[in-house]
């Protein structure tokens, strides 16, 4: 599209010899996606704009590089030999000029492609300008977000202004001009093949440059080879077993939706895999990609509704001293065994959850649940907090608490959700079961697996898993037996006496873990309380105005 009286350069003609052209580019990211724009400016101030929508995930800096490359390729097609390039991205300009080092692995191939394109020009310079001086390219980048481009074709849109501007062509780019292939495996070799080969035989890949060899030696120093198994050294010197693509896919599937899978988010899955002792280069991106494509995760996504009320936190001084009890139900359809309710109890210190399903939750059922699932398994608690339901507040409950010297407290009758810990546990357990069930009537069979998945997942309020705070060690996941992790391999080689001593050492250090979790929980509650009080004040000020 031309906005001036400048004649458009055809395919069979080039610019005037020695003509100095200018190129301005910009990228835009918003809720609609990523868009790029570029404009060629002739020596007589004739404007030739280009705009496109990026239909793939990318960062802001990648979008800036895409815009720059689109403009350079347009200049090459117009057979321009002298070009001045202007952009408001300091990172792109200074990296292309070689003044800044390019460290991000996704930007390295972009810079290399830009440098390759500059060879088509007799003279080319790059200049950084403020954003307010780059308004034309910025407007073009925003332009493509104003139209909905169909997924199967590029679209043409006729836009009529008062000055009868010509047709605007909005293109769609499905793939980046360059891409990193770090996660791809060629010749059926895993991503760590060159590292393992170097550690084993001190051999370099064929056609490796001096820079490649130096980088490989530096990268190999972070790995450790034990027999045929390669391990990655963590920053705290913990060893992670390196897995190939097939094993990585098995790990993600088992952690996300396996026997004890909780359909966790990509970030939570990554942390859980690391805690289990496994590593591969693109594990975080792979976990996020898998979570995004999980059908049940999209159906049962969280709908957050935080009431604008001041937060009053409950603190437990030691494990199993204070429990919250609540009920889930009535559940439709009922389970195949006739159960319709789930009785849930959570320890306020470790966030450990106990739950059982019943056909009906009477006062006798509640009393039996407290004796069997709490008192006989852990200890006599100091406090129990419930709502004001008749099955949780009755003569039988009072007699039970008097017998074992337990303090019984109720949440506010006007706001039962003030018992927030058990309400949050209810929500998480329901969400996990919803994603695990297959026939809807087998949810009672999935309940033990949902509880195990909940107990082995890091809780934000403590910074640790409930399992580790109760037992002093992490649970062995089913996938660790199929693909043995380092700790599983070590435990199989220990004698019974050595294993018992190692277990005693873990139990001796459990108090340190619990103290750390207590401090972490207090800081978390302080941040949460400050945030909710601020929100509460803002809501009240809006109502008063």
XYZ file of C-alpha atoms in Angstrom:
545
model
C 0.000 0.000 0.000
C 1.315 3.470 -0.913
C 0.193 6.526 0.992
C 1.870 9.144 -1.210
C 2.144 9.863 -4.924
C 5.365 7.830 -5.104
C 5.309 5.235 -7.867
C 5.429 1.659 -6.608
C 8.536 -0.233 -7.641
C 7.652 -3.101 -9.947
C 9.259 -6.513 -10.186
C 11.089 -5.610 -13.404
C 12.656 -2.385 -12.189
C 14.798 -1.323 -9.276
C 15.453 1.915 -7.396
C 17.676 4.644 -8.706
C 21.405 3.833 -8.367
C 22.846 5.295 -5.163
C 19.381 5.970 -3.702
C 19.364 5.867 0.093
C 16.197 4.218 1.498
C 14.966 3.980 5.064
C 13.233 1.121 6.880
C 11.238 1.420 10.109
C 9.932 -1.681 11.901
C 8.014 -2.523 15.059
C 6.226 -5.423 16.753
C 3.056 -5.319 18.864
C 1.772 -7.816 21.439
C -1.684 -7.662 22.958
C -4.610 -9.876 23.962
C -5.317 -10.622 20.284
C -1.850 -12.038 19.630
C 1.418 -10.866 18.079
C 1.567 -8.471 15.131
C 4.445 -6.925 13.195
C 4.783 -3.962 10.861
C 7.459 -2.391 8.657
C 7.549 0.520 6.243
C 10.021 1.331 3.446
C 10.625 5.053 2.899
C 12.028 6.207 -0.427
C 14.392 9.185 -0.843
C 11.325 11.270 -1.915
C 9.358 10.230 1.235
C 7.206 7.630 -0.471
C 5.855 5.107 2.028
C 5.463 1.378 1.268
C 4.050 -0.375 4.362
C 3.882 -4.075 5.263
C 2.006 -5.755 8.111
C 1.460 -9.347 9.221
C 0.028 -11.332 12.097
C 2.164 -13.974 13.824
C 0.055 -17.079 14.430
C 2.566 -18.808 16.715
C 3.740 -18.263 20.287
C 6.651 -15.874 20.598
C 8.184 -13.328 22.918
C 8.161 -9.559 22.371
C 11.799 -9.628 21.251
C 11.075 -12.410 18.763
C 8.233 -10.294 17.329
C 10.642 -7.352 16.926
C 13.101 -9.581 15.058
C 10.272 -10.892 12.843
C 9.329 -7.308 11.944
C 12.934 -6.419 11.153
C 13.396 -9.499 8.975
C 10.123 -8.851 7.127
C 11.294 -5.334 6.308
C 14.752 -6.473 5.193
C 13.291 -9.154 2.934
C 10.938 -6.567 1.412
C 13.908 -4.270 0.753
C 15.791 -7.141 -0.897
C 12.782 -7.901 -3.105
C 12.744 -4.227 -4.153
C 16.479 -4.516 -4.985
C 17.435 -1.740 -2.594
C 21.209 -1.571 -2.038
C 21.611 1.298 0.451
C 19.395 1.124 3.526
C 19.073 2.819 6.907
C 17.147 0.672 9.440
C 15.311 2.301 12.363
C 13.617 0.534 15.282
C 12.535 1.320 18.835
C 13.807 -2.004 20.220
C 17.166 -1.294 21.813
C 17.863 -5.001 22.276
C 17.406 -5.894 18.588
C 19.365 -2.900 17.284
C 22.330 -3.322 19.631
C 22.458 -7.107 19.168
C 22.464 -6.805 15.373
C 25.219 -4.185 15.563
C 27.235 -6.546 17.767
C 27.309 -4.147 20.721
C 25.273 -6.463 22.954
C 25.778 -10.191 23.404
C 22.926 -12.464 22.300
C 22.390 -15.039 25.033
C 18.777 -16.138 24.708
C 18.745 -19.415 22.702
C 15.613 -18.378 20.764
C 17.152 -15.067 19.650
C 20.529 -16.438 18.506
C 19.190 -17.844 15.188
C 17.210 -14.632 14.602
C 20.328 -12.472 14.875
C 22.248 -14.875 12.615
C 19.490 -14.599 9.988
C 19.506 -10.796 10.127
C 23.296 -10.743 9.687
C 22.915 -13.059 6.691
C 20.350 -10.739 5.097
C 22.627 -7.714 5.493
C 25.039 -9.301 2.973
C 22.567 -8.456 0.175
C 23.150 -4.716 0.698
C 26.072 -2.587 -0.380
C 25.576 -0.347 2.650
C 23.281 -0.845 5.651
C 23.158 0.846 9.045
C 21.005 0.267 12.132
C 19.731 3.048 14.383
C 17.731 3.043 17.616
C 14.962 5.656 17.877
C 12.417 6.465 20.622
C 8.989 4.885 20.349
C 7.270 8.212 19.695
C 9.392 8.646 16.556
C 8.371 5.226 15.235
C 4.639 5.808 15.024
C 4.101 4.617 11.444
C 5.591 1.160 11.998
C 3.868 0.937 15.373
C 0.503 1.712 13.782
C 1.086 -0.938 11.111
C 1.940 -3.521 13.761
C -1.312 -2.717 15.557
C -3.295 -2.697 12.309
C -3.287 -6.455 11.783
C -4.764 -7.018 15.248
C -7.877 -5.119 14.132
C -8.858 -7.878 11.717
C -9.685 -11.540 12.253
C -7.525 -13.580 9.894
C -8.923 -17.001 8.978
C -6.730 -19.950 9.894
C -6.756 -21.542 6.454
C -5.971 -18.583 4.195
C -4.626 -15.075 4.016
C -7.293 -12.418 3.743
C -7.743 -9.234 1.778
C -9.656 -6.367 3.335
C -10.901 -3.326 1.477
C -10.779 -0.270 3.706
C -12.192 2.994 2.345
C -11.079 6.260 3.939
C -11.959 9.785 2.933
C -8.886 9.875 0.687
C -9.700 6.499 -0.961
C -6.717 4.526 0.340
C -6.042 1.342 -1.689
C -6.569 -2.263 -0.556
C -4.777 -3.284 2.663
C -3.378 -6.789 2.633
C -3.075 -8.445 6.031
C -0.897 -11.535 5.831
C -0.711 -14.436 8.229
C 2.560 -16.079 9.262
C 2.178 -19.581 10.687
C 5.856 -20.181 11.401
C 8.780 -18.003 12.489
C 11.411 -17.123 9.911
C 13.931 -18.983 12.033
C 13.373 -21.523 14.757
C 15.418 -23.315 17.364
C 15.469 -27.106 17.109
C 17.060 -27.865 20.472
C 14.233 -30.209 21.397
C 14.304 -32.159 18.125
C 16.254 -35.395 17.891
C 17.970 -36.348 14.647
C 19.126 -39.860 13.686
C 17.258 -41.321 16.697
C 19.851 -39.820 19.038
C 18.831 -38.155 22.333
C 19.552 -34.503 23.071
C 22.454 -35.443 25.378
C 24.228 -37.686 22.840
C 27.126 -35.285 22.182
C 27.566 -34.565 25.896
C 27.616 -38.254 26.782
C 30.002 -39.022 23.931
C 32.397 -36.306 25.086
C 32.371 -37.475 28.710
C 32.806 -41.095 27.663
C 35.375 -40.832 24.849
C 36.442 -37.159 24.790
C 35.153 -36.950 21.202
C 33.562 -33.943 19.514
C 30.789 -33.964 16.884
C 31.844 -33.940 13.282
C 32.431 -30.510 11.693
C 32.396 -28.853 15.149
C 34.053 -25.435 15.165
C 36.406 -24.207 17.879
C 33.526 -22.250 19.433
C 31.293 -25.341 19.396
C 33.970 -27.411 21.102
C 34.485 -24.761 23.766
C 30.744 -24.585 24.432
C 30.463 -28.387 24.599
C 33.286 -28.604 27.146
C 31.622 -25.934 29.271
C 28.234 -27.655 29.005
C 29.657 -31.101 29.792
C 31.087 -29.819 33.088
C 27.498 -29.654 34.380
C 26.897 -33.365 33.767
C 28.089 -36.594 35.350
C 28.298 -40.015 33.670
C 27.741 -43.153 35.747
C 27.998 -46.248 33.556
C 25.482 -45.728 30.766
C 23.317 -43.240 32.688
C 23.940 -39.487 32.380
C 23.115 -37.172 35.292
C 22.753 -33.388 35.424
C 24.376 -31.600 38.361
C 21.993 -29.199 40.050
C 23.189 -25.928 41.596
C 22.962 -27.561 45.054
C 24.916 -30.565 43.640
C 21.854 -32.844 43.506
C 22.018 -35.210 40.519
C 19.126 -35.428 38.044
C 18.827 -38.350 35.648
C 18.799 -37.205 31.997
C 16.018 -38.753 29.926
C 15.397 -38.842 26.178
C 12.247 -37.684 24.389
C 10.384 -40.988 24.733
C 11.056 -41.207 28.472
C 10.211 -37.510 28.885
C 6.819 -38.056 27.257
C 6.184 -40.973 29.630
C 7.144 -38.831 32.625
C 4.858 -35.952 31.663
C 1.905 -38.236 30.974
C 2.343 -40.139 34.249
C 2.813 -36.992 36.364
C -0.116 -35.199 34.716
C -2.744 -37.907 34.297
C -1.239 -41.167 35.539
C -2.275 -43.260 38.531
C -1.636 -40.397 40.955
C -1.782 -37.552 38.435
C -3.490 -34.360 39.601
C -3.692 -32.642 36.195
C -1.360 -29.978 37.572
C -0.271 -26.875 35.689
C 2.896 -26.792 33.605
C 4.880 -25.036 36.337
C 3.755 -27.502 39.038
C 4.545 -30.467 36.780
C 8.058 -29.160 36.140
C 8.755 -28.806 39.858
C 7.364 -32.273 40.583
C 9.531 -33.881 37.890
C 12.613 -32.103 39.234
C 11.821 -33.239 42.772
C 11.544 -36.799 41.467
C 15.080 -36.479 40.035
C 14.699 -36.193 36.240
C 15.886 -33.612 33.713
C 15.838 -32.753 30.023
C 16.532 -29.485 28.222
C 13.008 -28.425 27.270
C 11.112 -29.842 30.237
C 9.357 -26.608 31.251
C 8.169 -25.810 27.726
C 7.048 -29.419 27.220
C 5.089 -29.420 30.490
C 3.322 -26.167 29.628
C 2.525 -27.435 26.126
C 1.077 -30.701 27.477
C -1.077 -28.875 30.057
C -2.418 -26.543 27.361
C -3.491 -29.468 25.183
C -5.157 -31.444 28.000
C -8.897 -31.466 27.311
C -9.984 -31.916 30.925
C -7.702 -29.121 32.136
C -9.480 -26.716 29.792
C -12.967 -27.881 30.878
C -12.314 -27.729 34.624
C -10.128 -24.617 34.710
C -10.236 -22.460 37.843
C -12.764 -19.656 38.143
C -11.307 -17.405 40.813
C -13.726 -15.331 42.885
C -12.002 -13.808 45.912
C -14.381 -11.961 48.263
C -13.178 -8.442 49.116
C -13.037 -9.042 52.872
C -10.190 -8.732 55.398
C -8.206 -11.934 55.872
C -7.956 -13.492 59.335
C -5.295 -16.203 59.265
C -5.284 -19.341 61.425
C -1.902 -20.593 62.631
C -1.059 -24.082 63.840
C 2.012 -24.357 66.123
C 2.865 -28.017 65.340
C 1.721 -30.847 63.011
C -1.744 -32.349 63.577
C -2.639 -29.942 66.380
C -5.462 -28.215 64.476
C -7.769 -29.788 61.892
C -10.516 -28.344 59.709
C -13.420 -30.607 58.733
C -15.975 -30.059 55.979
C -18.217 -32.040 53.635
C -18.449 -32.266 49.834
C -21.862 -33.153 48.459
C -24.457 -34.081 47.507
C -22.586 -35.433 44.461
C -24.546 -36.270 41.306
C -24.480 -38.844 39.883
C -23.865 -41.001 42.933
C -21.042 -43.535 42.879
C -21.596 -47.133 41.894
C -21.460 -48.118 45.578
C -24.199 -45.616 46.452
C -21.932 -42.959 47.987
C -22.937 -39.306 47.521
C -20.753 -37.405 50.032
C -17.054 -36.928 50.825
C -15.948 -35.979 54.331
C -12.687 -34.007 54.214
C -10.250 -33.074 57.001
C -7.059 -31.013 56.612
C -4.193 -30.387 59.024
C -3.480 -26.653 59.153
C 0.291 -27.088 59.599
C 1.334 -29.691 57.009
C -1.750 -29.298 54.726
C -2.143 -33.089 54.943
C -5.623 -34.166 53.829
C -7.718 -37.138 54.887
C -10.983 -37.928 53.096
C -13.556 -40.719 52.893
C -16.770 -41.181 50.911
C -20.139 -42.077 52.418
C -23.733 -42.647 51.318
C -24.832 -40.133 53.989
C -22.905 -38.088 56.543
C -24.642 -38.457 59.901
C -23.349 -37.435 63.316
C -22.253 -41.043 63.981
C -20.308 -41.084 60.696
C -18.508 -37.853 61.617
C -17.575 -39.150 65.075
C -16.284 -42.444 63.609
C -14.293 -40.519 60.953
C -12.563 -38.370 63.598
C -11.626 -41.404 65.710
C -10.423 -43.572 62.825
C -8.863 -41.090 60.379
C -7.436 -38.496 62.806
C -7.046 -39.663 66.406
C -5.935 -43.260 65.762
C -3.659 -42.387 62.840
C -1.909 -39.257 64.045
C -2.695 -37.980 67.542
C -5.380 -36.297 69.584
C -5.703 -32.805 68.092
C -5.860 -29.641 70.142
C -8.561 -27.969 68.003
C -11.138 -28.957 65.405
C -12.819 -26.292 63.248
C -16.076 -26.974 61.398
C -18.976 -25.030 59.926
C -22.394 -24.861 61.558
C -23.924 -27.947 59.915
C -26.109 -30.039 62.178
C -24.098 -33.181 61.463
C -20.923 -31.390 62.624
C -22.481 -29.640 65.655
C -24.467 -31.958 67.911
C -24.445 -33.789 71.210
C -22.363 -36.678 69.843
C -19.680 -34.267 68.609
C -19.648 -32.445 71.958
C -19.264 -35.710 73.882
C -16.412 -36.798 71.620
C -14.552 -33.508 72.120
C -15.109 -33.616 75.899
C -13.837 -37.201 76.052
C -10.549 -36.412 74.293
C -10.200 -32.817 75.611
C -10.505 -31.297 72.104
C -11.522 -27.675 71.555
C -14.337 -27.415 68.988
C -14.696 -24.115 67.105
C -17.167 -23.013 64.430
C -16.641 -20.707 61.470
C -18.878 -17.659 61.090
C -22.539 -18.629 60.441
C -22.815 -15.811 57.908
C -19.651 -16.797 56.025
C -18.908 -20.547 56.178
C -16.083 -20.060 53.668
C -14.062 -18.358 56.400
C -12.737 -21.879 57.118
C -10.562 -21.281 54.079
C -8.006 -24.113 54.331
C -10.555 -26.928 54.201
C -12.613 -25.072 51.569
C -9.498 -24.813 49.383
C -8.787 -28.516 49.939
C -12.365 -29.343 48.934
C -12.010 -27.349 45.740
C -8.690 -28.981 44.809
C -9.881 -32.519 45.520
C -13.064 -31.990 43.505
C -11.055 -30.588 40.626
C -8.601 -33.508 40.686
C -11.371 -36.119 40.810
C -13.274 -34.419 37.985
C -10.205 -34.750 35.765
C -9.430 -38.336 36.781
C -12.844 -39.997 36.452
C -13.736 -41.888 33.296
C -17.317 -43.120 33.826
C -18.469 -40.500 36.419
C -19.692 -43.274 38.722
C -16.182 -44.467 39.576
C -15.204 -41.278 41.427
C -15.083 -43.129 44.778
C -12.370 -45.394 43.325
C -10.356 -42.390 42.216
C -10.483 -40.700 45.644
C -7.371 -42.472 47.128
C -5.364 -41.618 44.011
C -6.529 -37.996 44.145
C -5.457 -37.796 47.801
C -2.012 -39.203 46.987
C -1.565 -36.717 44.162
C -2.603 -33.845 46.447
C -0.226 -34.958 49.215
C 2.773 -35.197 46.870
C 2.288 -31.772 45.275
C 4.046 -28.677 46.611
C 1.645 -26.350 48.450
C 2.227 -22.648 47.904
C 1.540 -21.766 51.533
C 4.308 -24.044 52.896
C 6.732 -24.345 49.973
C 6.842 -28.139 50.470
C 4.726 -31.224 49.884
C 2.464 -32.418 52.733
C 4.095 -35.868 52.384
C 7.597 -34.503 53.089
C 6.421 -32.528 56.134
C 4.761 -35.631 57.603
C 7.329 -38.335 56.761
C 10.538 -36.340 56.235
C 11.064 -37.640 52.682
C 9.422 -37.427 49.277
C 7.095 -40.183 48.080
C 8.338 -42.568 45.403
C 6.253 -42.003 42.294
C 5.207 -44.940 40.067
C 7.256 -43.579 37.157
C 10.405 -43.743 39.326
C 10.098 -47.531 39.378
C 9.736 -47.787 35.595
C 12.496 -45.251 34.896
C 14.677 -45.610 38.034
C 15.702 -42.275 39.527
C 18.996 -41.795 41.367
C 17.490 -42.190 44.840
C 15.704 -45.422 43.833
C 18.949 -46.851 42.444
C 20.821 -45.899 45.605
C 18.187 -47.384 47.950
C 18.210 -50.719 46.118
C 21.951 -51.042 46.803
C 21.710 -50.248 50.536
C 21.840 -52.905 53.194
C 18.949 -52.993 55.683
C 21.052 -51.422 58.455
C 22.321 -48.675 56.135
C 18.793 -47.946 54.950
C 17.543 -47.740 58.539
C 20.341 -45.325 59.449
C 19.579 -43.146 56.426
C 15.910 -43.112 57.447
C 16.853 -42.093 61.005
C 18.909 -39.223 59.571
C 15.899 -38.052 57.580
C 13.687 -38.129 60.653
C 16.282 -36.226 62.670
C 16.192 -33.444 60.101
C 12.405 -33.312 59.757
C 12.051 -30.599 62.411
C 14.223 -28.291 60.304
C 11.928 -28.845 57.327
C 8.860 -28.145 59.433
C 10.373 -24.975 60.904
C 11.227 -23.768 57.396
C 7.670 -24.525 56.262
C 6.285 -22.634 59.274
C 8.344 -19.523 58.428
C 7.386 -19.816 54.762
C 3.704 -20.096 55.699
C 3.841 -17.040 57.943
C 5.433 -14.939 55.182
C 2.861 -16.234 52.677
C -0.043 -15.372 54.992
C 1.413 -11.910 55.591
C 1.652 -11.209 51.846
C -1.839 -12.576 51.222
C -3.340 -10.574 54.077
C -1.690 -7.353 52.869
C -3.004 -7.929 49.346
C -6.588 -8.678 50.447
C -6.700 -5.725 52.867
C -5.582 -3.444 50.054
C -8.279 -4.870 47.778
C -10.876 -4.562 50.537
C -10.048 -0.866 51.030
C -10.245 -0.233 47.285
C -13.665 -1.927 47.019
C -15.043 0.061 49.952
C -13.770 3.353 48.522
C -15.542 2.566 45.219
C -18.811 1.857 47.012
C -18.601 5.114 48.982
C -18.062 7.140 45.820
